């Protein structure tokens, strides 16, 4: 069973045979459509996922990221589901911590989106005292095949890749010295699987999903440029609201507790994503042949 409002996704991505409801999880009428069914695990990955977008409509962001979490937690408690896994974010840390950042670092969100993620974590902590085993996965920058390339306000790797493929030009809003921690989608999915199967004693757990590797914006851009068989120009100009200057995280806690660790390095991941993007668009057979 899945619930999706398709605001950034596509109905064709829902697997055949999967029962689905189209709607917002912050809408109580949608929650009622679950009809009291008890699930083994609830995975909440449906929140609004862009820091920039949260400044465009803070009220929608609050509903998508906080109200949805509260309603789902309450549904879990009422229906007897005692396992809740949440897609949180490294954005809760803000700037100022020594990298690699561990889960016990200072939390200083810089966007409405990050505030919503942190508030949801606190709701989970409280519900964990009511019989729900809750786990927050603080995802770093996730990228890879399947990402919505049309969304120009979320996903640094996908934004730059789409620009490169479409315009043969990348415009980065901010300093090329900014840095992030990039996690390939397959590794991110595995983190949710092991979190759902985890046997930790604590009722409430927080884990970074990261590689522990610092990658500057300039390095990311160069990996994209090097993976393409044509020249791509670059400019670094402007800025985005609430943007973190730099962060990469320590994943030793999830490694020790659940045995998770990243498998796909950034160069390999970028190459896989570019081949997927080219094949998806069927836009230039000559480019596809050169990538093989």
mmCIF file of C-alpha atoms in Angstrom:
data_model
loop_
_atom_site.group_PDB
_atom_site.id
_atom_site.type_symbol
_atom_site.label_atom_id
_atom_site.label_comp_id
_atom_site.label_asym_id
_atom_site.label_seq_id
_atom_site.Cartn_x
_atom_site.Cartn_y
_atom_site.Cartn_z
ATOM 1 C CA UNK A 1 0.000 0.000 0.000
ATOM 2 C CA UNK A 2 1.302 3.470 -0.864
ATOM 3 C CA UNK A 3 -0.041 7.007 -0.607
ATOM 4 C CA UNK A 4 1.288 9.725 -2.923
ATOM 5 C CA UNK A 5 0.015 13.105 -4.041
ATOM 6 C CA UNK A 6 2.155 12.888 -7.228
ATOM 7 C CA UNK A 7 3.348 16.461 -6.694
ATOM 8 C CA UNK A 8 6.846 15.440 -7.783
ATOM 9 C CA UNK A 9 6.348 11.783 -8.702
ATOM 10 C CA UNK A 10 4.604 9.894 -11.470
ATOM 11 C CA UNK A 11 1.890 7.274 -11.283
ATOM 12 C CA UNK A 12 3.786 5.005 -13.692
ATOM 13 C CA UNK A 13 6.487 4.636 -11.026
ATOM 14 C CA UNK A 14 4.060 2.802 -8.728
ATOM 15 C CA UNK A 15 4.765 -0.949 -9.131
ATOM 16 C CA UNK A 16 2.129 -3.155 -10.705
ATOM 17 C CA UNK A 17 0.027 -4.814 -8.062
ATOM 18 C CA UNK A 18 0.673 -2.149 -5.430
ATOM 19 C CA UNK A 19 -2.513 -0.733 -3.969
ATOM 20 C CA UNK A 20 -2.368 3.043 -3.898
ATOM 21 C CA UNK A 21 -4.213 6.157 -2.780
ATOM 22 C CA UNK A 22 -3.636 9.494 -4.514
ATOM 23 C CA UNK A 23 -3.747 12.385 -2.067
ATOM 24 C CA UNK A 24 -2.003 14.375 0.655
ATOM 25 C CA UNK A 25 -1.000 12.686 3.892
ATOM 26 C CA UNK A 26 -1.771 15.881 5.790
ATOM 27 C CA UNK A 27 -5.418 15.445 4.728
ATOM 28 C CA UNK A 28 -7.354 13.543 7.405
ATOM 29 C CA UNK A 29 -9.783 12.289 4.733
ATOM 30 C CA UNK A 30 -6.898 10.511 3.005
ATOM 31 C CA UNK A 31 -5.757 8.962 6.286
ATOM 32 C CA UNK A 32 -9.298 7.644 6.832
ATOM 33 C CA UNK A 33 -9.069 5.805 3.500
ATOM 34 C CA UNK A 34 -6.496 3.511 5.112
ATOM 35 C CA UNK A 35 -9.533 2.032 6.868
ATOM 36 C CA UNK A 36 -7.762 1.133 10.077
ATOM 37 C CA UNK A 37 -5.527 -1.490 8.469
ATOM 38 C CA UNK A 38 -2.509 -2.467 10.539
ATOM 39 C CA UNK A 39 0.834 -2.468 8.761
ATOM 40 C CA UNK A 40 4.034 -4.144 9.910
ATOM 41 C CA UNK A 41 5.983 -0.954 9.163
ATOM 42 C CA UNK A 42 5.029 2.545 8.066
ATOM 43 C CA UNK A 43 7.669 4.273 5.923
ATOM 44 C CA UNK A 44 7.053 8.008 5.781
ATOM 45 C CA UNK A 45 8.960 9.341 2.758
ATOM 46 C CA UNK A 46 6.186 11.561 1.400
ATOM 47 C CA UNK A 47 7.106 14.975 2.786
ATOM 48 C CA UNK A 48 7.894 18.066 0.744
ATOM 49 C CA UNK A 49 11.590 17.604 0.005
ATOM 50 C CA UNK A 50 13.074 20.947 -0.964
ATOM 51 C CA UNK A 51 14.639 23.657 1.179
ATOM 52 C CA UNK A 52 14.120 26.301 -1.515
ATOM 53 C CA UNK A 53 10.479 25.314 -2.030
ATOM 54 C CA UNK A 54 9.807 25.669 1.699
ATOM 55 C CA UNK A 55 10.430 29.420 1.414
ATOM 56 C CA UNK A 56 7.888 29.686 -1.403
ATOM 57 C CA UNK A 57 5.063 28.293 0.742
ATOM 58 C CA UNK A 58 5.979 27.731 4.425
ATOM 59 C CA UNK A 59 2.424 26.730 5.366
ATOM 60 C CA UNK A 60 2.304 23.959 2.756
ATOM 61 C CA UNK A 61 5.749 22.823 3.865
ATOM 62 C CA UNK A 62 4.581 22.645 7.481
ATOM 63 C CA UNK A 63 1.579 20.527 6.527
ATOM 64 C CA UNK A 64 3.543 18.268 4.195
ATOM 65 C CA UNK A 65 6.375 17.673 6.651
ATOM 66 C CA UNK A 66 4.880 18.048 10.135
ATOM 67 C CA UNK A 67 1.118 17.528 9.992
ATOM 68 C CA UNK A 68 1.567 14.443 7.815
ATOM 69 C CA UNK A 69 3.994 12.941 10.324
ATOM 70 C CA UNK A 70 1.703 13.618 13.268
ATOM 71 C CA UNK A 71 -1.331 12.111 11.511
ATOM 72 C CA UNK A 72 0.617 9.012 10.450
ATOM 73 C CA UNK A 73 2.064 8.505 13.915
ATOM 74 C CA UNK A 74 -1.393 8.798 15.424
ATOM 75 C CA UNK A 75 -2.704 6.340 12.837
ATOM 76 C CA UNK A 76 0.093 3.919 13.690
ATOM 77 C CA UNK A 77 -0.752 4.113 17.386
ATOM 78 C CA UNK A 78 -4.491 3.687 16.826
ATOM 79 C CA UNK A 79 -4.138 0.809 14.345
ATOM 80 C CA UNK A 80 -1.491 -1.135 16.278
ATOM 81 C CA UNK A 81 1.450 -0.596 13.947
ATOM 82 C CA UNK A 82 4.513 -0.420 16.196
ATOM 83 C CA UNK A 83 7.218 0.380 13.616
ATOM 84 C CA UNK A 84 7.679 3.814 11.996
ATOM 85 C CA UNK A 85 10.568 4.814 9.697
ATOM 86 C CA UNK A 86 10.933 8.451 8.683
ATOM 87 C CA UNK A 87 12.900 10.196 5.947
ATOM 88 C CA UNK A 88 14.535 13.038 7.856
ATOM 89 C CA UNK A 89 17.409 15.168 6.574
ATOM 90 C CA UNK A 90 20.941 16.328 7.285
ATOM 91 C CA UNK A 91 19.488 19.848 6.915
ATOM 92 C CA UNK A 92 18.487 19.724 10.601
ATOM 93 C CA UNK A 93 22.159 20.333 11.479
ATOM 94 C CA UNK A 94 22.532 23.652 9.647
ATOM 95 C CA UNK A 95 26.055 25.043 9.542
ATOM 96 C CA UNK A 96 28.695 25.343 12.228
ATOM 97 C CA UNK A 97 29.329 21.745 13.233
ATOM 98 C CA UNK A 98 32.692 20.056 12.793
ATOM 99 C CA UNK A 99 32.568 17.559 9.930
ATOM 100 C CA UNK A 100 31.952 14.704 9.635
ATOM 101 C CA UNK A 101 28.808 15.530 11.609
ATOM 102 C CA UNK A 102 27.513 12.916 14.058
ATOM 103 C CA UNK A 103 23.926 12.501 15.241
ATOM 104 C CA UNK A 104 24.571 14.232 18.576
ATOM 105 C CA UNK A 105 25.753 17.475 16.932
ATOM 106 C CA UNK A 106 24.133 20.879 17.425
ATOM 107 C CA UNK A 107 20.846 21.251 15.513
ATOM 108 C CA UNK A 108 20.283 24.647 13.916
ATOM 109 C CA UNK A 109 17.945 24.442 10.884
ATOM 110 C CA UNK A 110 18.315 27.153 8.237
ATOM 111 C CA UNK A 111 15.105 26.544 6.259
ATOM 112 C CA UNK A 112 11.428 25.939 6.978
ATOM 113 C CA UNK A 113 11.932 22.495 5.473
ATOM 114 C CA UNK A 114 14.651 21.661 7.993
ATOM 115 C CA UNK A 115 12.512 22.969 10.874
ATOM 116 C CA UNK A 116 9.738 20.643 9.725
ATOM 117 C CA UNK A 117 12.057 17.656 9.650
ATOM 118 C CA UNK A 118 13.312 18.376 13.155
ATOM 119 C CA UNK A 119 9.790 18.896 14.501
ATOM 120 C CA UNK A 120 8.784 15.538 13.021
ATOM 121 C CA UNK A 121 11.699 13.867 14.783
ATOM 122 C CA UNK A 122 10.466 15.255 18.104
ATOM 123 C CA UNK A 123 6.940 13.966 17.461
ATOM 124 C CA UNK A 124 8.468 10.554 16.783
ATOM 125 C CA UNK A 125 10.439 10.718 20.018
ATOM 126 C CA UNK A 126 7.240 11.406 21.966
ATOM 127 C CA UNK A 127 5.259 8.657 20.202
ATOM 128 C CA UNK A 128 8.076 6.214 20.929
ATOM 129 C CA UNK A 129 7.011 6.488 24.576
ATOM 130 C CA UNK A 130 3.549 5.289 23.509
ATOM 131 C CA UNK A 131 4.641 1.943 22.103
ATOM 132 C CA UNK A 132 5.881 2.853 18.623
ATOM 133 C CA UNK A 133 9.446 1.985 17.661
ATOM 134 C CA UNK A 134 10.461 5.040 15.641
ATOM 135 C CA UNK A 135 13.555 5.570 13.507
ATOM 136 C CA UNK A 136 14.598 8.809 11.804
ATOM 137 C CA UNK A 137 17.013 8.499 8.881
ATOM 138 C CA UNK A 138 18.845 11.765 8.352
ATOM 139 C CA UNK A 139 19.431 11.486 4.635
ATOM 140 C CA UNK A 140 22.257 13.377 3.017
ATOM 141 C CA UNK A 141 22.043 14.361 -0.672
ATOM 142 C CA UNK A 142 20.339 11.449 -2.444
ATOM 143 C CA UNK A 143 20.759 11.092 -6.200
ATOM 144 C CA UNK A 144 20.385 8.495 -8.914
ATOM 145 C CA UNK A 145 18.097 7.002 -11.566
ATOM 146 C CA UNK A 146 14.419 7.723 -11.028
ATOM 147 C CA UNK A 147 14.953 11.239 -9.683
ATOM 148 C CA UNK A 148 12.561 13.899 -10.980
ATOM 149 C CA UNK A 149 14.845 15.818 -13.349
ATOM 150 C CA UNK A 150 12.136 18.398 -14.036
ATOM 151 C CA UNK A 151 12.222 19.581 -10.414
ATOM 152 C CA UNK A 152 14.702 22.464 -10.562
ATOM 153 C CA UNK A 153 14.434 23.271 -6.846
ATOM 154 C CA UNK A 154 15.500 19.974 -5.298
ATOM 155 C CA UNK A 155 18.476 17.681 -5.804
ATOM 156 C CA UNK A 156 21.814 19.295 -6.526
ATOM 157 C CA UNK A 157 23.123 16.475 -8.729
ATOM 158 C CA UNK A 158 19.886 16.200 -10.737
ATOM 159 C CA UNK A 159 19.609 19.970 -11.216
ATOM 160 C CA UNK A 160 23.134 20.266 -12.600
ATOM 161 C CA UNK A 161 22.754 17.139 -14.723
ATOM 162 C CA UNK A 162 19.499 18.324 -16.261
ATOM 163 C CA UNK A 163 21.081 21.689 -17.092
ATOM 164 C CA UNK A 164 24.085 20.003 -18.671
ATOM 165 C CA UNK A 165 21.971 17.674 -20.810
ATOM 166 C CA UNK A 166 19.478 20.335 -21.820
ATOM 167 C CA UNK A 167 21.644 23.433 -22.251
ATOM 168 C CA UNK A 168 25.244 22.175 -22.216
ATOM 169 C CA UNK A 169 25.652 24.734 -19.447
ATOM 170 C CA UNK A 170 25.525 24.507 -15.638
ATOM 171 C CA UNK A 171 24.520 27.498 -13.521
ATOM 172 C CA UNK A 172 25.339 26.937 -9.850
ATOM 173 C CA UNK A 173 23.652 29.237 -7.359
ATOM 174 C CA UNK A 174 26.419 29.726 -4.814
ATOM 175 C CA UNK A 175 30.102 29.209 -4.245
ATOM 176 C CA UNK A 176 31.895 26.334 -5.928
ATOM 177 C CA UNK A 177 33.552 25.704 -2.537
ATOM 178 C CA UNK A 178 30.259 24.604 -0.943
ATOM 179 C CA UNK A 179 30.248 20.900 -0.139
ATOM 180 C CA UNK A 180 27.882 17.994 0.391
ATOM 181 C CA UNK A 181 27.730 14.257 1.045
ATOM 182 C CA UNK A 182 26.176 12.381 -1.902
ATOM 183 C CA UNK A 183 24.449 9.012 -1.367
ATOM 184 C CA UNK A 184 23.371 6.851 -4.295
ATOM 185 C CA UNK A 185 19.698 5.910 -4.397
ATOM 186 C CA UNK A 186 20.275 2.150 -4.075
ATOM 187 C CA UNK A 187 22.244 2.715 -0.869
ATOM 188 C CA UNK A 188 19.518 5.002 0.467
ATOM 189 C CA UNK A 189 16.808 2.409 -0.226
ATOM 190 C CA UNK A 190 18.870 -0.234 1.570
ATOM 191 C CA UNK A 191 19.039 2.001 4.638
ATOM 192 C CA UNK A 192 15.228 2.001 4.845
ATOM 193 C CA UNK A 193 15.094 -1.762 4.473
ATOM 194 C CA UNK A 194 17.594 -2.440 7.259
ATOM 195 C CA UNK A 195 15.941 0.185 9.480
ATOM 196 C CA UNK A 196 12.597 -1.571 9.056
ATOM 197 C CA UNK A 197 14.206 -4.873 10.034
ATOM 198 C CA UNK A 198 16.350 -3.504 12.867
ATOM 199 C CA UNK A 199 16.308 -5.114 16.300
ATOM 200 C CA UNK A 200 17.613 -2.199 18.391
ATOM 201 C CA UNK A 201 16.662 -2.103 22.061
ATOM 202 C CA UNK A 202 15.914 1.622 22.063
ATOM 203 C CA UNK A 203 12.420 2.694 21.051
ATOM 204 C CA UNK A 204 13.688 5.817 19.295
ATOM 205 C CA UNK A 205 16.715 5.894 16.998
ATOM 206 C CA UNK A 206 18.354 8.474 14.734
ATOM 207 C CA UNK A 207 20.848 7.570 12.020
ATOM 208 C CA UNK A 208 22.808 9.526 9.457
ATOM 209 C CA UNK A 209 22.598 8.042 5.966
ATOM 210 C CA UNK A 210 25.834 9.299 4.465
ATOM 211 C CA UNK A 211 29.186 8.385 2.950
ATOM 212 C CA UNK A 212 31.406 10.483 5.213
ATOM 213 C CA UNK A 213 33.010 11.934 2.079
ATOM 214 C CA UNK A 214 33.294 15.668 1.424
ATOM 215 C CA UNK A 215 32.437 16.598 -2.165
ATOM 216 C CA UNK A 216 32.615 20.219 -3.239
ATOM 217 C CA UNK A 217 30.158 21.663 -5.727
ATOM 218 C CA UNK A 218 33.054 22.176 -8.112
ATOM 219 C CA UNK A 219 34.018 18.497 -7.836
ATOM 220 C CA UNK A 220 30.422 17.384 -8.471
ATOM 221 C CA UNK A 221 30.176 19.642 -11.515
ATOM 222 C CA UNK A 222 33.435 18.281 -12.897
ATOM 223 C CA UNK A 223 32.263 14.678 -12.458
ATOM 224 C CA UNK A 224 29.142 15.481 -14.465
ATOM 225 C CA UNK A 225 31.143 17.287 -17.148
ATOM 226 C CA UNK A 226 33.685 14.471 -17.394
ATOM 227 C CA UNK A 227 30.938 11.875 -17.797
ATOM 228 C CA UNK A 228 29.433 13.596 -20.843
ATOM 229 C CA UNK A 229 30.796 13.326 -24.398
ATOM 230 C CA UNK A 230 30.409 17.049 -25.102
ATOM 231 C CA UNK A 231 31.630 20.307 -23.585
ATOM 232 C CA UNK A 232 29.605 21.861 -20.769
ATOM 233 C CA UNK A 233 30.187 25.467 -19.653
ATOM 234 C CA UNK A 234 29.824 26.472 -15.994
ATOM 235 C CA UNK A 235 29.063 29.621 -14.034
ATOM 236 C CA UNK A 236 28.875 30.184 -10.294
ATOM 237 C CA UNK A 237 26.539 33.092 -9.577
ATOM 238 C CA UNK A 238 23.760 33.939 -7.133
ATOM 239 C CA UNK A 239 22.531 32.131 -4.028
ATOM 240 C CA UNK A 240 19.551 30.248 -2.632
ATOM 241 C CA UNK A 241 17.659 30.986 0.616
ATOM 242 C CA UNK A 242 18.456 28.792 3.604
ATOM 243 C CA UNK A 243 21.288 27.009 1.823
ATOM 244 C CA UNK A 244 23.829 25.199 3.984
ATOM 245 C CA UNK A 245 27.379 26.072 3.007
ATOM 246 C CA UNK A 246 28.816 22.679 3.684
ATOM 247 C CA UNK A 247 28.193 19.386 5.436
ATOM 248 C CA UNK A 248 29.167 15.743 5.302
ATOM 249 C CA UNK A 249 28.216 13.214 7.931
ATOM 250 C CA UNK A 250 29.470 10.324 10.014
ATOM 251 C CA UNK A 251 27.532 7.096 9.357
ATOM 252 C CA UNK A 252 29.265 4.926 11.974
ATOM 253 C CA UNK A 253 26.144 4.704 14.161
ATOM 254 C CA UNK A 254 24.001 3.016 11.488
ATOM 255 C CA UNK A 255 26.969 0.876 10.457
ATOM 256 C CA UNK A 256 27.391 -0.458 13.981
ATOM 257 C CA UNK A 257 23.687 -0.824 14.799
ATOM 258 C CA UNK A 258 22.307 -2.108 11.498
ATOM 259 C CA UNK A 259 25.318 -3.094 9.396
ATOM 260 C CA UNK A 260 24.570 -0.483 6.727
ATOM 261 C CA UNK A 261 27.286 1.196 4.710
ATOM 262 C CA UNK A 262 27.349 2.916 1.298
ATOM 263 C CA UNK A 263 28.416 0.782 -1.674
ATOM 264 C CA UNK A 264 28.336 3.071 -4.735
ATOM 265 C CA UNK A 265 30.965 5.801 -5.114
ATOM 266 C CA UNK A 266 30.014 9.156 -6.626
ATOM 267 C CA UNK A 267 31.796 8.720 -9.961
ATOM 268 C CA UNK A 268 30.076 5.380 -10.572
ATOM 269 C CA UNK A 269 26.733 6.764 -9.422
ATOM 270 C CA UNK A 270 26.908 9.836 -11.659
ATOM 271 C CA UNK A 271 27.757 7.665 -14.676
ATOM 272 C CA UNK A 272 24.796 5.375 -13.939
ATOM 273 C CA UNK A 273 22.454 8.337 -13.533
ATOM 274 C CA UNK A 274 23.555 9.998 -16.765
ATOM 275 C CA UNK A 275 23.016 6.792 -18.762
ATOM 276 C CA UNK A 276 19.547 6.490 -17.231
ATOM 277 C CA UNK A 277 18.716 10.127 -18.016
ATOM 278 C CA UNK A 278 19.798 9.755 -21.632
ATOM 279 C CA UNK A 279 17.827 6.522 -22.085
ATOM 280 C CA UNK A 280 14.756 7.984 -20.399
ATOM 281 C CA UNK A 281 14.620 10.987 -22.710
ATOM 282 C CA UNK A 282 15.563 9.062 -25.832
ATOM 283 C CA UNK A 283 16.828 12.499 -26.805
ATOM 284 C CA UNK A 284 20.102 11.800 -28.558
ATOM 285 C CA UNK A 285 21.039 8.336 -29.770
ATOM 286 C CA UNK A 286 24.511 9.570 -30.686
ATOM 287 C CA UNK A 287 25.183 10.637 -27.075
ATOM 288 C CA UNK A 288 23.883 7.295 -25.803
ATOM 289 C CA UNK A 289 26.228 5.398 -28.125
ATOM 290 C CA UNK A 290 29.208 7.465 -26.961
ATOM 291 C CA UNK A 291 28.424 6.641 -23.323
ATOM 292 C CA UNK A 292 28.452 2.877 -23.982
#
